[in-house]
Short mmCIF file of C-alpha atoms and ligand atoms in Angstrom, two decimals:
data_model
loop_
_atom_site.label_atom_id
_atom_site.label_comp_id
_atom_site.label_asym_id
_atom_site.label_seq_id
_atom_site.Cartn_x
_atom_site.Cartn_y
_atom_site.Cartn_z
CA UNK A 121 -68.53 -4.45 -199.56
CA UNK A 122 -66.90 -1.63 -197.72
CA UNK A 123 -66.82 -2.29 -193.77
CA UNK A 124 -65.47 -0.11 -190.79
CA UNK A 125 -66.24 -1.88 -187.37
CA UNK A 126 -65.04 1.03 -184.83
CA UNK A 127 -63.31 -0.50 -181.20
CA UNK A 128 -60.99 -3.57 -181.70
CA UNK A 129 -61.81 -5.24 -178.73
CA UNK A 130 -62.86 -8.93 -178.04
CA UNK A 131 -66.20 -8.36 -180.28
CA UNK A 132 -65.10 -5.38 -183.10
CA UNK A 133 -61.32 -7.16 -183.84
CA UNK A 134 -62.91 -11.15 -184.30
CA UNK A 135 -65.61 -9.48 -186.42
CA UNK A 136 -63.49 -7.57 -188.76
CA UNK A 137 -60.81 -10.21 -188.98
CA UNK A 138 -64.06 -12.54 -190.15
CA UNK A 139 -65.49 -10.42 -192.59
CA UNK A 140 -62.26 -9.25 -194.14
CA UNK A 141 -61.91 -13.35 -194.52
CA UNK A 142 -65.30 -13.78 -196.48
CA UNK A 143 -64.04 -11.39 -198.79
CA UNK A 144 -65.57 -7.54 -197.72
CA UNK A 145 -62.91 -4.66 -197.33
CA UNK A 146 -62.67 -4.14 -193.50
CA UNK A 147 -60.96 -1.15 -191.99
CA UNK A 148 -60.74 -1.44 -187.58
CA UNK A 149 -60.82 1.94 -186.52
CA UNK A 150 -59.69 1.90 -182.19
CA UNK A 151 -59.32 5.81 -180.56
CA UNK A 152 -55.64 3.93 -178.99
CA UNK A 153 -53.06 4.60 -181.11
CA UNK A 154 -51.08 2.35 -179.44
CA UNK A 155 -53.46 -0.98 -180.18
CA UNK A 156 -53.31 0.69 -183.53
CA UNK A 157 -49.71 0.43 -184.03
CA UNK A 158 -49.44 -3.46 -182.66
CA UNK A 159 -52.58 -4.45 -185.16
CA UNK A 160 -50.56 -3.01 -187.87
CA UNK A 161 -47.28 -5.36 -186.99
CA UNK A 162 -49.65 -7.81 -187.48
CA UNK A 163 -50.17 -9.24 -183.87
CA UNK A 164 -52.79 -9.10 -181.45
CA UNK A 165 -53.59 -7.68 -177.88
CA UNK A 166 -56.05 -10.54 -176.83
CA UNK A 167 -55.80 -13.98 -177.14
CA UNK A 168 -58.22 -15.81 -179.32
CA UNK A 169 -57.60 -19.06 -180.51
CA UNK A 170 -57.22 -18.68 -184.36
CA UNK A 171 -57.49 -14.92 -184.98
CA UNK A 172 -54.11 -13.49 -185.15
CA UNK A 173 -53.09 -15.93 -188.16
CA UNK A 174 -56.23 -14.94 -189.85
CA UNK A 175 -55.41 -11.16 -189.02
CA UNK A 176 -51.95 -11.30 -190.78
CA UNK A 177 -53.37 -13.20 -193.93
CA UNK A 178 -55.63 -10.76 -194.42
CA UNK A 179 -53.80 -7.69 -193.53
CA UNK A 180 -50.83 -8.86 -195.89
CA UNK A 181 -53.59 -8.97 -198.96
CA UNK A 182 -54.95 -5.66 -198.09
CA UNK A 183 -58.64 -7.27 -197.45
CA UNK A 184 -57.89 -5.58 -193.56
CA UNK A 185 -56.83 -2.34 -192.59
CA UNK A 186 -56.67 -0.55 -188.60
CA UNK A 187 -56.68 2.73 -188.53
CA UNK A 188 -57.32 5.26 -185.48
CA UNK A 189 -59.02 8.00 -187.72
CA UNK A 190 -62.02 8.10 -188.02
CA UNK A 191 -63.08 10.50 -190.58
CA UNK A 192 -60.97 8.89 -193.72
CA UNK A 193 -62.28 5.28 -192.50
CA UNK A 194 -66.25 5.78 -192.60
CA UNK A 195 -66.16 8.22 -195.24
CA UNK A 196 -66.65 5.68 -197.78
CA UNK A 197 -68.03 2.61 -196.14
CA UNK A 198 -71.50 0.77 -196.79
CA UNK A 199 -71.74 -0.25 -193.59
CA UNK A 200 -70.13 0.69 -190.16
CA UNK A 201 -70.39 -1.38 -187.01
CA UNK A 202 -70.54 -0.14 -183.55
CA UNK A 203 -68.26 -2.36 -181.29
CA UNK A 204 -67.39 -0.28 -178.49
CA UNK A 205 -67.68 -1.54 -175.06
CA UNK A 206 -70.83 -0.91 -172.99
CA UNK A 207 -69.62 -1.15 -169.40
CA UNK A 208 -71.69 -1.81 -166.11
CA UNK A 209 -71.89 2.16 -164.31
CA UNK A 210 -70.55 1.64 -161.13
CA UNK A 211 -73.64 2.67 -158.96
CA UNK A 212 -76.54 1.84 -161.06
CA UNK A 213 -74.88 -0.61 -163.34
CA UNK A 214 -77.11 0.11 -165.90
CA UNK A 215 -75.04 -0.16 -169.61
CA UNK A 216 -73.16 3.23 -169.83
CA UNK A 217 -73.31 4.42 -173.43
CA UNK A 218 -70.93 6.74 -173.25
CA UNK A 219 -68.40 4.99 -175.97
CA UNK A 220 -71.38 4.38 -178.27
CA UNK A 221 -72.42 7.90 -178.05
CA UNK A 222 -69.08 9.34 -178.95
CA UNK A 223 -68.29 7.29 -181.31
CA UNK A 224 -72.29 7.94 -183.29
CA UNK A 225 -71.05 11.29 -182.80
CA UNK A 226 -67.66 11.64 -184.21
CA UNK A 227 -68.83 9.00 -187.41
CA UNK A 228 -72.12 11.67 -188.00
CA UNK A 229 -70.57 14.26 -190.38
CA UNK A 230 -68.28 11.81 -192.33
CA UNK A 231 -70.67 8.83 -192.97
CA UNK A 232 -71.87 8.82 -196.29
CA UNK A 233 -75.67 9.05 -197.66
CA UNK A 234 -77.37 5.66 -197.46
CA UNK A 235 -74.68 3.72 -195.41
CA UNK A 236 -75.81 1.55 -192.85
CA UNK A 237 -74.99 2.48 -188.86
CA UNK A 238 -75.22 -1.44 -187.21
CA UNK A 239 -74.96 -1.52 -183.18
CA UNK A 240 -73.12 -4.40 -182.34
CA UNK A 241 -72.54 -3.59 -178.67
CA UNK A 242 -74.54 -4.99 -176.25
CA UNK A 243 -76.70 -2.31 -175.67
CA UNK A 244 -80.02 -1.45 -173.87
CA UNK A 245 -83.53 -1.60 -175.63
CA UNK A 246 -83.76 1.91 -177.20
CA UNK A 247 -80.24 2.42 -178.17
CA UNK A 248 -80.67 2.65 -181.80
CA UNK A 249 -83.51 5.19 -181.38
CA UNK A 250 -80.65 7.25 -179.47
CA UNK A 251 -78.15 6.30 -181.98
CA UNK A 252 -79.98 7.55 -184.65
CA UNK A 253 -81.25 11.16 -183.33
CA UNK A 254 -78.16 11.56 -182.29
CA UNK A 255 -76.22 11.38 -185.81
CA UNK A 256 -79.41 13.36 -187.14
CA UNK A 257 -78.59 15.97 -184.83
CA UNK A 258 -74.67 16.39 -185.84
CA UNK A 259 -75.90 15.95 -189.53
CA UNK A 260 -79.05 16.43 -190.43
CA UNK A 261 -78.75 16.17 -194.08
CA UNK A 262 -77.46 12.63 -193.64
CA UNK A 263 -79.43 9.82 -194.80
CA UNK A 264 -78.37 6.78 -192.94
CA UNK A 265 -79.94 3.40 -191.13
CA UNK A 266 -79.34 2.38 -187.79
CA UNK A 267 -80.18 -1.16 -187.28
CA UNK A 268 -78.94 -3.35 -184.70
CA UNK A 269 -76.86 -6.76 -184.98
CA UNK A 270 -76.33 -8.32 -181.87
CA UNK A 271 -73.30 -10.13 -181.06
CA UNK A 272 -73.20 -14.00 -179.94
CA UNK A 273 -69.15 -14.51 -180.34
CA UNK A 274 -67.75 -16.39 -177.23
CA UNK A 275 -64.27 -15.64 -175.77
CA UNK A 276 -62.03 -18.16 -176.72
CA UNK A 277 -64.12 -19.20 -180.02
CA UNK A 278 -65.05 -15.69 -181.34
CA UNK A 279 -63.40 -17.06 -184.64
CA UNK A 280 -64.84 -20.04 -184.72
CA UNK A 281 -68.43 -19.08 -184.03
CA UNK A 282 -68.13 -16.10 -186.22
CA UNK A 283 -67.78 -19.07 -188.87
CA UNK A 284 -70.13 -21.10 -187.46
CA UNK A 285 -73.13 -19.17 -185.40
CA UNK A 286 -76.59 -20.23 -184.60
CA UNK A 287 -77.74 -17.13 -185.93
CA UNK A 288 -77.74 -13.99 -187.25
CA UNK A 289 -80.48 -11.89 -185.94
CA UNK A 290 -80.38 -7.89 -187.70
CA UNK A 291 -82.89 -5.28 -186.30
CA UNK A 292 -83.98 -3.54 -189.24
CA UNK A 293 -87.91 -3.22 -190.59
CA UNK A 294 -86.38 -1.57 -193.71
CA UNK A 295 -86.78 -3.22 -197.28
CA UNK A 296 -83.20 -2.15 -198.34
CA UNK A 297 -80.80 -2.56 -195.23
CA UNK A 298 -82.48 -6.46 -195.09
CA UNK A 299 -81.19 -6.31 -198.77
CA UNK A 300 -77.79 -5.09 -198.33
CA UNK A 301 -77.09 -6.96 -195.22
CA UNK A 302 -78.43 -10.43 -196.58
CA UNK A 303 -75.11 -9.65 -199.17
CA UNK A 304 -72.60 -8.74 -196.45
CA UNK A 305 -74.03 -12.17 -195.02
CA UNK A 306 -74.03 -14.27 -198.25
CA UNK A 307 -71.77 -16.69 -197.34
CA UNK A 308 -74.27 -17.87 -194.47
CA UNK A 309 -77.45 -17.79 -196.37
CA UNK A 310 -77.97 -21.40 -196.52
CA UNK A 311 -75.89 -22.32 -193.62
CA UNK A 312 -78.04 -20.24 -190.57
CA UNK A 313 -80.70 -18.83 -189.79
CA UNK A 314 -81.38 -14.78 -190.53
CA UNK A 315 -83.60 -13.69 -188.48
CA UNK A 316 -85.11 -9.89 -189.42
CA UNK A 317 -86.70 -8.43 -186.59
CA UNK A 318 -87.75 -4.67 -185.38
CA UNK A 319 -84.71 -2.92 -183.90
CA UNK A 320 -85.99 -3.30 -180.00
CA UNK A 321 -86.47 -6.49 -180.35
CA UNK A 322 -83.15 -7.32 -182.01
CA UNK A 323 -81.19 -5.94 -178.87
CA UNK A 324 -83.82 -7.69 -176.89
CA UNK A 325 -82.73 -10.68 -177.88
CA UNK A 326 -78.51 -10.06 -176.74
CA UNK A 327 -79.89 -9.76 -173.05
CA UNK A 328 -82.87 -12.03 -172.98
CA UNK A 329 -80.24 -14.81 -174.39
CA UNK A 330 -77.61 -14.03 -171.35
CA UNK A 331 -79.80 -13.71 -168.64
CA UNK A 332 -81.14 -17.18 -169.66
CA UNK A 333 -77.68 -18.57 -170.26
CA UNK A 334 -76.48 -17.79 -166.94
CA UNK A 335 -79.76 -18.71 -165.08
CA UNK A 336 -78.97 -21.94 -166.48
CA UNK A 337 -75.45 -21.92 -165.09
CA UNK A 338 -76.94 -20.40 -161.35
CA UNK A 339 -80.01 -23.39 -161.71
CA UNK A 340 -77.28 -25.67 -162.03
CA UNK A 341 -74.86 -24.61 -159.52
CA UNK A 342 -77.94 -24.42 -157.21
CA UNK A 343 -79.11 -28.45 -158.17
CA UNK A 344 -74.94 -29.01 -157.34
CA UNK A 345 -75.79 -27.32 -153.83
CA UNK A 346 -79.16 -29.64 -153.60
CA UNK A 347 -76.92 -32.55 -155.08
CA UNK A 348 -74.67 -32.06 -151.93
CA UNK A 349 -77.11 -32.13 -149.25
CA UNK A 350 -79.42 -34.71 -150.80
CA UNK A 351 -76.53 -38.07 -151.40
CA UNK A 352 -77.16 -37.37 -155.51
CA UNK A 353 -74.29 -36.57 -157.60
CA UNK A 354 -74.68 -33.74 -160.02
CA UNK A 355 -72.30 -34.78 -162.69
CA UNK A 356 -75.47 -37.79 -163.16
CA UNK A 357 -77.90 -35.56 -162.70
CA UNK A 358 -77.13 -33.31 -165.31
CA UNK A 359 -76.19 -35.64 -167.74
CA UNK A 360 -79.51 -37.11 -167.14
CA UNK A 361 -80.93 -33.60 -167.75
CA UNK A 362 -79.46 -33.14 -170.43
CA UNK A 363 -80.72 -35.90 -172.65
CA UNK A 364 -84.27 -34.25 -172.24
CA UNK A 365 -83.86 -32.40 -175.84
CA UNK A 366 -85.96 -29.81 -174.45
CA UNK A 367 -83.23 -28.73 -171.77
CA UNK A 368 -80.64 -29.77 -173.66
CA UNK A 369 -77.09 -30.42 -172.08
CA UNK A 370 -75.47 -27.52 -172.97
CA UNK A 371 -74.64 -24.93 -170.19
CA UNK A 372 -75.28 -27.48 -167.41
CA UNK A 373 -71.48 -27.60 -165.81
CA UNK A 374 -72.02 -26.58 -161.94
CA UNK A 375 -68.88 -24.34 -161.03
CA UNK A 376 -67.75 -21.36 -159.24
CA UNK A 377 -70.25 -18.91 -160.95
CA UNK A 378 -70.54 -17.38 -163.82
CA UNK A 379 -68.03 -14.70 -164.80
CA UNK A 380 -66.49 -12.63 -168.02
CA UNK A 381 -67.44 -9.36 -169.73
CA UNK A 382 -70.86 -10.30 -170.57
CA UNK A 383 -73.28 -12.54 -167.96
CA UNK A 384 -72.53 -10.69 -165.10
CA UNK A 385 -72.43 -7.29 -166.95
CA UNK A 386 -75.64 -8.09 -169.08
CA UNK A 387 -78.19 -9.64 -166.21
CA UNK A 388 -77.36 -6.48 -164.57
CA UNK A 389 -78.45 -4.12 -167.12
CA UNK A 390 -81.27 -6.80 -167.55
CA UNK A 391 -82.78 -6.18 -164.22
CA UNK A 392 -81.56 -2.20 -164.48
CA UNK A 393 -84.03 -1.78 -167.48
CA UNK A 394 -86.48 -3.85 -166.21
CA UNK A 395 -86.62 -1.60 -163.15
CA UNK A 396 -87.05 1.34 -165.60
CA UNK A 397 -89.85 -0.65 -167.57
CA UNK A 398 -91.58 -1.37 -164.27
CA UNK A 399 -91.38 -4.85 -164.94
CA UNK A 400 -90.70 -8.01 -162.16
CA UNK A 401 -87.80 -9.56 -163.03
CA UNK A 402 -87.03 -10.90 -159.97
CA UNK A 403 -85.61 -14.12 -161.19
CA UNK A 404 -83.14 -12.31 -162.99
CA UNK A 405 -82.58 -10.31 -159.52
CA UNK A 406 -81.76 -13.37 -157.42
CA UNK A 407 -79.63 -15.04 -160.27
CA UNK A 408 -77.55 -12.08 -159.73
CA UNK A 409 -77.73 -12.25 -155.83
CA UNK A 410 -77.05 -16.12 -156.02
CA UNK A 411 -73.84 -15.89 -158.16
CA UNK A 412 -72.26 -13.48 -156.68
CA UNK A 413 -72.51 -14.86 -152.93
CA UNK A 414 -71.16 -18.34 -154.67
CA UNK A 415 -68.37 -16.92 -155.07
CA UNK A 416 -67.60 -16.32 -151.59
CA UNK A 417 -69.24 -19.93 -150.76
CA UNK A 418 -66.53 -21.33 -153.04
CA UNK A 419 -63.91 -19.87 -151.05
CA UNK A 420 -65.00 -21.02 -147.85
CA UNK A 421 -65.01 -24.27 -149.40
CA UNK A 422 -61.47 -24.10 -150.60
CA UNK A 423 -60.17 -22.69 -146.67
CA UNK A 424 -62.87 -25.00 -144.65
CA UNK A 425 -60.24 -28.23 -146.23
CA UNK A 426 -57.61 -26.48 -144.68
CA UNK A 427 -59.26 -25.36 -141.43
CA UNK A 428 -56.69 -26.87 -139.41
CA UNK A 429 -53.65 -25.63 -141.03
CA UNK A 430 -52.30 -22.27 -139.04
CA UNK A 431 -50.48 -20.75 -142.32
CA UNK A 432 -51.83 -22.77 -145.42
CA UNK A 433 -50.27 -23.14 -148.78
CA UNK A 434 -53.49 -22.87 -151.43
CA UNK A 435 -52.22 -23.65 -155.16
CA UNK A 436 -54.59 -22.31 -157.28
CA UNK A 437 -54.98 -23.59 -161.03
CA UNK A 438 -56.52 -21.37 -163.16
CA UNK A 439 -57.31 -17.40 -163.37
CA UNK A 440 -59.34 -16.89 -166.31
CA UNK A 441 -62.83 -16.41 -165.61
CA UNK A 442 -63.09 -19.58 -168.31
CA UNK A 443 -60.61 -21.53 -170.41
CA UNK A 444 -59.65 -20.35 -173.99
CA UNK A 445 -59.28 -16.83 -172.83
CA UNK A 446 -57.11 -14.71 -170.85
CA UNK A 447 -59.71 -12.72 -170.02
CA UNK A 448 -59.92 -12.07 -165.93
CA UNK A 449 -62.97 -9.87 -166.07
CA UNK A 450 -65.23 -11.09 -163.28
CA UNK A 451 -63.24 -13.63 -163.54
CA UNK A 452 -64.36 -15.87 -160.17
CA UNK A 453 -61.35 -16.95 -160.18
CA UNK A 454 -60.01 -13.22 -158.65
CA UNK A 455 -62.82 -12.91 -156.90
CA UNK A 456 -62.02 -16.09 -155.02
CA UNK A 457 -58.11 -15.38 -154.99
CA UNK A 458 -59.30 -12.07 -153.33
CA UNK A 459 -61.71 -13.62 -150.60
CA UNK A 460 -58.86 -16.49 -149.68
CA UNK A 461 -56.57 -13.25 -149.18
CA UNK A 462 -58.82 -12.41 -146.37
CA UNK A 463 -57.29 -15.28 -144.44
CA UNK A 464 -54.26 -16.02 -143.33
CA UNK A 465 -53.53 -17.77 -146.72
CA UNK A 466 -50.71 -17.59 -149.20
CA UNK A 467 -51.68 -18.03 -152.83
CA UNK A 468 -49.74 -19.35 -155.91
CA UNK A 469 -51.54 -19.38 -158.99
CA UNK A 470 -50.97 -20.30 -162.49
CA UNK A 471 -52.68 -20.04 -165.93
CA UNK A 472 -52.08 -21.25 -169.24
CA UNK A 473 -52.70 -17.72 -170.44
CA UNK A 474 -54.29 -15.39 -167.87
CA UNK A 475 -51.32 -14.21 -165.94
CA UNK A 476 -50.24 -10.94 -166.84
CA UNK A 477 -54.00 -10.16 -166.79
CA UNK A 478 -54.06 -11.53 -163.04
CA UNK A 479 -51.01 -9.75 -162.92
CA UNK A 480 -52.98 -6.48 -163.48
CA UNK A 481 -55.55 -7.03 -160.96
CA UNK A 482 -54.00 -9.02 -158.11
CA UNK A 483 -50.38 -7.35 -158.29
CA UNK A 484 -47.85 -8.60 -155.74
CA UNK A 485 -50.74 -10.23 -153.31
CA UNK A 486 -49.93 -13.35 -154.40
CA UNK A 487 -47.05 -16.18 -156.06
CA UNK A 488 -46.99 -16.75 -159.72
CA UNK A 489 -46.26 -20.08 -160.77
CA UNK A 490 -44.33 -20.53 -163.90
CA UNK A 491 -46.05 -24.02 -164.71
CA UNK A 492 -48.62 -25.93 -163.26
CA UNK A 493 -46.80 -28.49 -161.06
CA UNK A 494 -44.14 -25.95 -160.06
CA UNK A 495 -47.58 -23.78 -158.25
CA UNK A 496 -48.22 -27.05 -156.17
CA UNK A 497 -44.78 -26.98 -154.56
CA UNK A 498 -45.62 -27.80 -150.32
CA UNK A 499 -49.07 -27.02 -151.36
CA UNK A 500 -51.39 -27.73 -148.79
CA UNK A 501 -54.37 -27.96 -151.56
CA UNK A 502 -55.04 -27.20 -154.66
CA UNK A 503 -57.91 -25.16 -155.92
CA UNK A 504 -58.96 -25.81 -159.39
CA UNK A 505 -61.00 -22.59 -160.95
CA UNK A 506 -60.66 -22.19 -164.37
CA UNK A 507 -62.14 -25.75 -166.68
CA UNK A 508 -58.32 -25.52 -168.90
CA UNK A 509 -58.01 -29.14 -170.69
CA UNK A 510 -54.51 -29.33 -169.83
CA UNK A 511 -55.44 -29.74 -166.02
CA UNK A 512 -57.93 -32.54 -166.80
CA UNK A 513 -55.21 -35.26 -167.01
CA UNK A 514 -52.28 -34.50 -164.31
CA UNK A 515 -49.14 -36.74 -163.26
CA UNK A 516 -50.97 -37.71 -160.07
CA UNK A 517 -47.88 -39.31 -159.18
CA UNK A 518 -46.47 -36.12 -159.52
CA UNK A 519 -48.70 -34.16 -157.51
CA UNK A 520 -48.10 -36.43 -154.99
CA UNK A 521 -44.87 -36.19 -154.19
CA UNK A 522 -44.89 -31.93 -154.57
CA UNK A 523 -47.59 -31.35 -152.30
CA UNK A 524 -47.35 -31.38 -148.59
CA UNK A 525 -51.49 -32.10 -148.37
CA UNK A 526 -52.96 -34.04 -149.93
CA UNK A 527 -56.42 -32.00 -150.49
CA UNK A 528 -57.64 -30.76 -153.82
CA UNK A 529 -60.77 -28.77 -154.33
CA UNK A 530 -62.13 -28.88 -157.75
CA UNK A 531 -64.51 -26.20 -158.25
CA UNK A 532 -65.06 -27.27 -162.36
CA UNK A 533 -65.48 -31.19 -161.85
CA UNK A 534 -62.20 -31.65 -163.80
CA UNK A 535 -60.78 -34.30 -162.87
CA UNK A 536 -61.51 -38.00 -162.57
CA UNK A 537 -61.09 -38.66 -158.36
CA UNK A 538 -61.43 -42.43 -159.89
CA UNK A 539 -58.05 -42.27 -161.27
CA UNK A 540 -56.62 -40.19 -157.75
CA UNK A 541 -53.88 -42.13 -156.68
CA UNK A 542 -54.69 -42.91 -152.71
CA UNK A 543 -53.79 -40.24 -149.93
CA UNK A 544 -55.86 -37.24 -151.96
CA UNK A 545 -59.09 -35.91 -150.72
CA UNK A 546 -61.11 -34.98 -153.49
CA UNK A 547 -64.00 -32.25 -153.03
CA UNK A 548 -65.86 -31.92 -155.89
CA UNK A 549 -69.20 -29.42 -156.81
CA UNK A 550 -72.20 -31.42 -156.19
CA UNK A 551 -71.63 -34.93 -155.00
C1 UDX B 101 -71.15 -15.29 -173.41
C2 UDX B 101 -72.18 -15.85 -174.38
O1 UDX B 101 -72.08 -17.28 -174.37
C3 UDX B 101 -71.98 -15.28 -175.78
O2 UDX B 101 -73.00 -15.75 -176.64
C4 UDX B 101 -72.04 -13.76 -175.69
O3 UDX B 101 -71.81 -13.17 -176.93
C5 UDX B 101 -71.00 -13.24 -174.70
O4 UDX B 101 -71.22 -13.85 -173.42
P1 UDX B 101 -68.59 -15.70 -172.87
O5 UDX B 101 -68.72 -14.60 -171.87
O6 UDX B 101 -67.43 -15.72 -173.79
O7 UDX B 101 -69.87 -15.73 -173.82
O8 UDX B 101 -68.56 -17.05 -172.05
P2 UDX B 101 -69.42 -18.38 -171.90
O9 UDX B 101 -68.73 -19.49 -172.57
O10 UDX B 101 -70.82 -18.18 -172.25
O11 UDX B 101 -69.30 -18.58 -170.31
C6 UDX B 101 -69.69 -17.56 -169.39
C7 UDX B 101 -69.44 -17.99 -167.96
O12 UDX B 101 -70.28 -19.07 -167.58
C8 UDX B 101 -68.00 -18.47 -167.70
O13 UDX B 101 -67.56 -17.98 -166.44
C9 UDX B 101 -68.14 -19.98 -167.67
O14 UDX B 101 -67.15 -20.64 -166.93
C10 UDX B 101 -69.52 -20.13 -167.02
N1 UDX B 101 -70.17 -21.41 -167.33
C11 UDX B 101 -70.55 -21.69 -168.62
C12 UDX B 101 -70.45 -22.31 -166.31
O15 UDX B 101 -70.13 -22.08 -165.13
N2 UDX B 101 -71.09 -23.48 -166.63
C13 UDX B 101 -71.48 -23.79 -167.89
O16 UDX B 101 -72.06 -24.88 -168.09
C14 UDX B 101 -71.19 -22.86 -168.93
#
């Protein structure tokens, strides 16, 4: 089938690269010329584990094409996915449309009769309504669907959960777009679940999911806090948790707070529309309130084990707001970094992959590290923020004899403080 998935961000460029692997025709259609000209050399401006390998298969047999005009792409596709980011507005936060919008807009007079308009942006309940008046307005002779697909990829395995997801879930009450989609799906018709559902509740489902996934992640943190107090230790308690099937033990790793492009964005427009809808969603409301002041808590954590120390040295491992990504969008990692700068502090950081990122946000403020043992250099502690594997296992012996304290506070329960070799204080999240 003919695709066009318009942005080629961390959603539109997995999904295309995917789709032009099971076999469709994709052309990526991005407004920036510039990302245009890189996808065409074959490489890509994110890393995702997987994708830019896939990308140059696929663009060397034709199966992919990027493009930044829009006009010649839709003119002939079956199906066109919206993929644009939806970003918090910075009073209300609500989900500003404004990319969706122009984009419905600028596809109207060139998409052809029948095609199929699918919202893949996270977008608030009523979008598609919107989406579709909107192209009727431009062209009213046009005779399209809009129908919305929600998006479950996660950063860092968008490649590998486009292969594998839980589900599929496509908003659509029409007879013919279930039929067409179910053969852009094919290949996963016997190995997930397709789930057909009205349109509202389709993009229902995107925000219901996150807000639950990170109340999860804020009931957890706020057991760890309990854990603390109370002489348990959470890393028990969760595994014990966990083994209830019914809570399963996914999503139960206390840490600094949840961060990226979506959670913090999405329970935010969550309790935005749920204000408009009149409704009380005030566990989504304090979910926000709680992760956001964790933050800061972790901080004070991280300075309180070096209250003594006039100047300190804080190493910091980790920038990403979680590993597999370089993504440092509400990242609590910066947010930290930026609370610690409050003090008399002075930061050196590494990443395996986040830096120039970092580099973008946090500028000159702080020290890059070229490696991770080179950051702990006369550190007086190390902060570990972001769960990469590679700092699971360190040279202990090594860490040792670079840093001049001995203190490390791990705010992702990394490491194993059984295998510390003696002179480190270890302060872990909930125990
Ligand atoms: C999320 C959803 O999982 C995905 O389905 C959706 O499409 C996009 O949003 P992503 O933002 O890539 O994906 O990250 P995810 O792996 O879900 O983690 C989000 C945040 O929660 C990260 O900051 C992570 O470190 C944190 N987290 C996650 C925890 O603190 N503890 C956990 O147990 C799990």
């Amino acid at each position: 089938m003919k695709v066009v998935i318009i942005g080629t961000g961390y959603v539109g460029l997995p999904t295309g690269v995917g789709l032009a692997e099971l076999g469709h025709d994709v052309i990526c259609v991005d407004k920036d010329e510039n990302k245009i000209n890189i996808l065409q050399s074959g490489k890509v401006i994110l890393y995702e584990d997987g994708l830019e390998d896939l990308l140059v298969k696929n663009f060397n047999s034709g199966k992919i094409k990027f493009t930044s005009s829009m006009h010649n792409a839709v003119s002939d596709a079956d199906v066109v996915f919206l993929a644009v980011g939806t970003p918090p507005h910075p009073v209300t936060k609500e989900a500003d449309l404004q990319y969706i919008f122009a984009a419905a807009e600028e596809l109207a007079p060139w998409v052809k009769n029948g095609a199929i308009v699918a919202v893949k942006s996270t977008v608030p309940v009523g979008t598609g309504d919107k989406v579709e008046s909107l192209i009727k307005e431009v062209n009213p002779a046009s005779n399209i669907d809009v129908i919305s697909v929600p998006e479950f990829l996660r950063e860092g395995y968008a490649v590998r959960d486009f292969f594998n997801p839980d589900r599929i879930i496509i908003g659509t009450d029409s007879p013919r777009v279930k039929k067409i989609m179910a053969e852009l799906y094919v290949f996963f018709a016997d190995k997930t679940e397709i789930l057909y559902v009205k349109r509202r509740s389709a993009e229902t489902i995107k925000y219901a999911s996150n807000a639950f996934l990170a109340t999860k992640i804020h009931y957890i943190n706020e057991m760890a806090d309990f854990c603390e107090q109370s002489g348990a230790d959470i890393r028990d308690v969760a595994k014990g948790m966990g083994l209830d099937k019914r809570i399963g033990n996914k999503f139960l790793n206390p840490g600094p707070g949840f961060g990226g492009s979506c959670f913090p964005k999405d329970t935010m427009a969550m309790a935005y529309m749920a204000r408009q809808f009149n409704v009380n969603l005030s566990l989504i409301e304090d979910v926000i309130r709680g992760n956001q002041e964790r933050k800061k808590r972790m901080a004070q954590k991280i300075l309180k084990s070096v209250e003594n120390i006039k100047s300190p040295k804080i190493a910091v491992w980790g920038l990403a707001f979680k590993e597999g990504t370089d993504d440092c969008r509400e990242s609590p990692a910066m947010e930290i970094v930026q609370e610690l700068l409050k003090s008399n502090a002075n930061i050196v950081a590494y990443d395996p992959k986040a830096m120039d990122n970092a580099k973008r946000i946090l500028g000159d403020k702080i020290e890059y590290a070229s490696d991770m043992y080179s950051a702990l250099q006369d550190a007086d502690v190390l902060a570990i923020l972001t769960e990469w594997p590679v700092f699971r296992t360190p040279d202990f012996d090594k860490m040792a004899r670079l840093m001049k304290g001995k203190s490390i506070v791990d705010c992702r329960n990394m490491l194993d403080d059984k295998r510390l070799v003696p002179g480190f204080v270890y302060y872990g999240i909930g125990f």
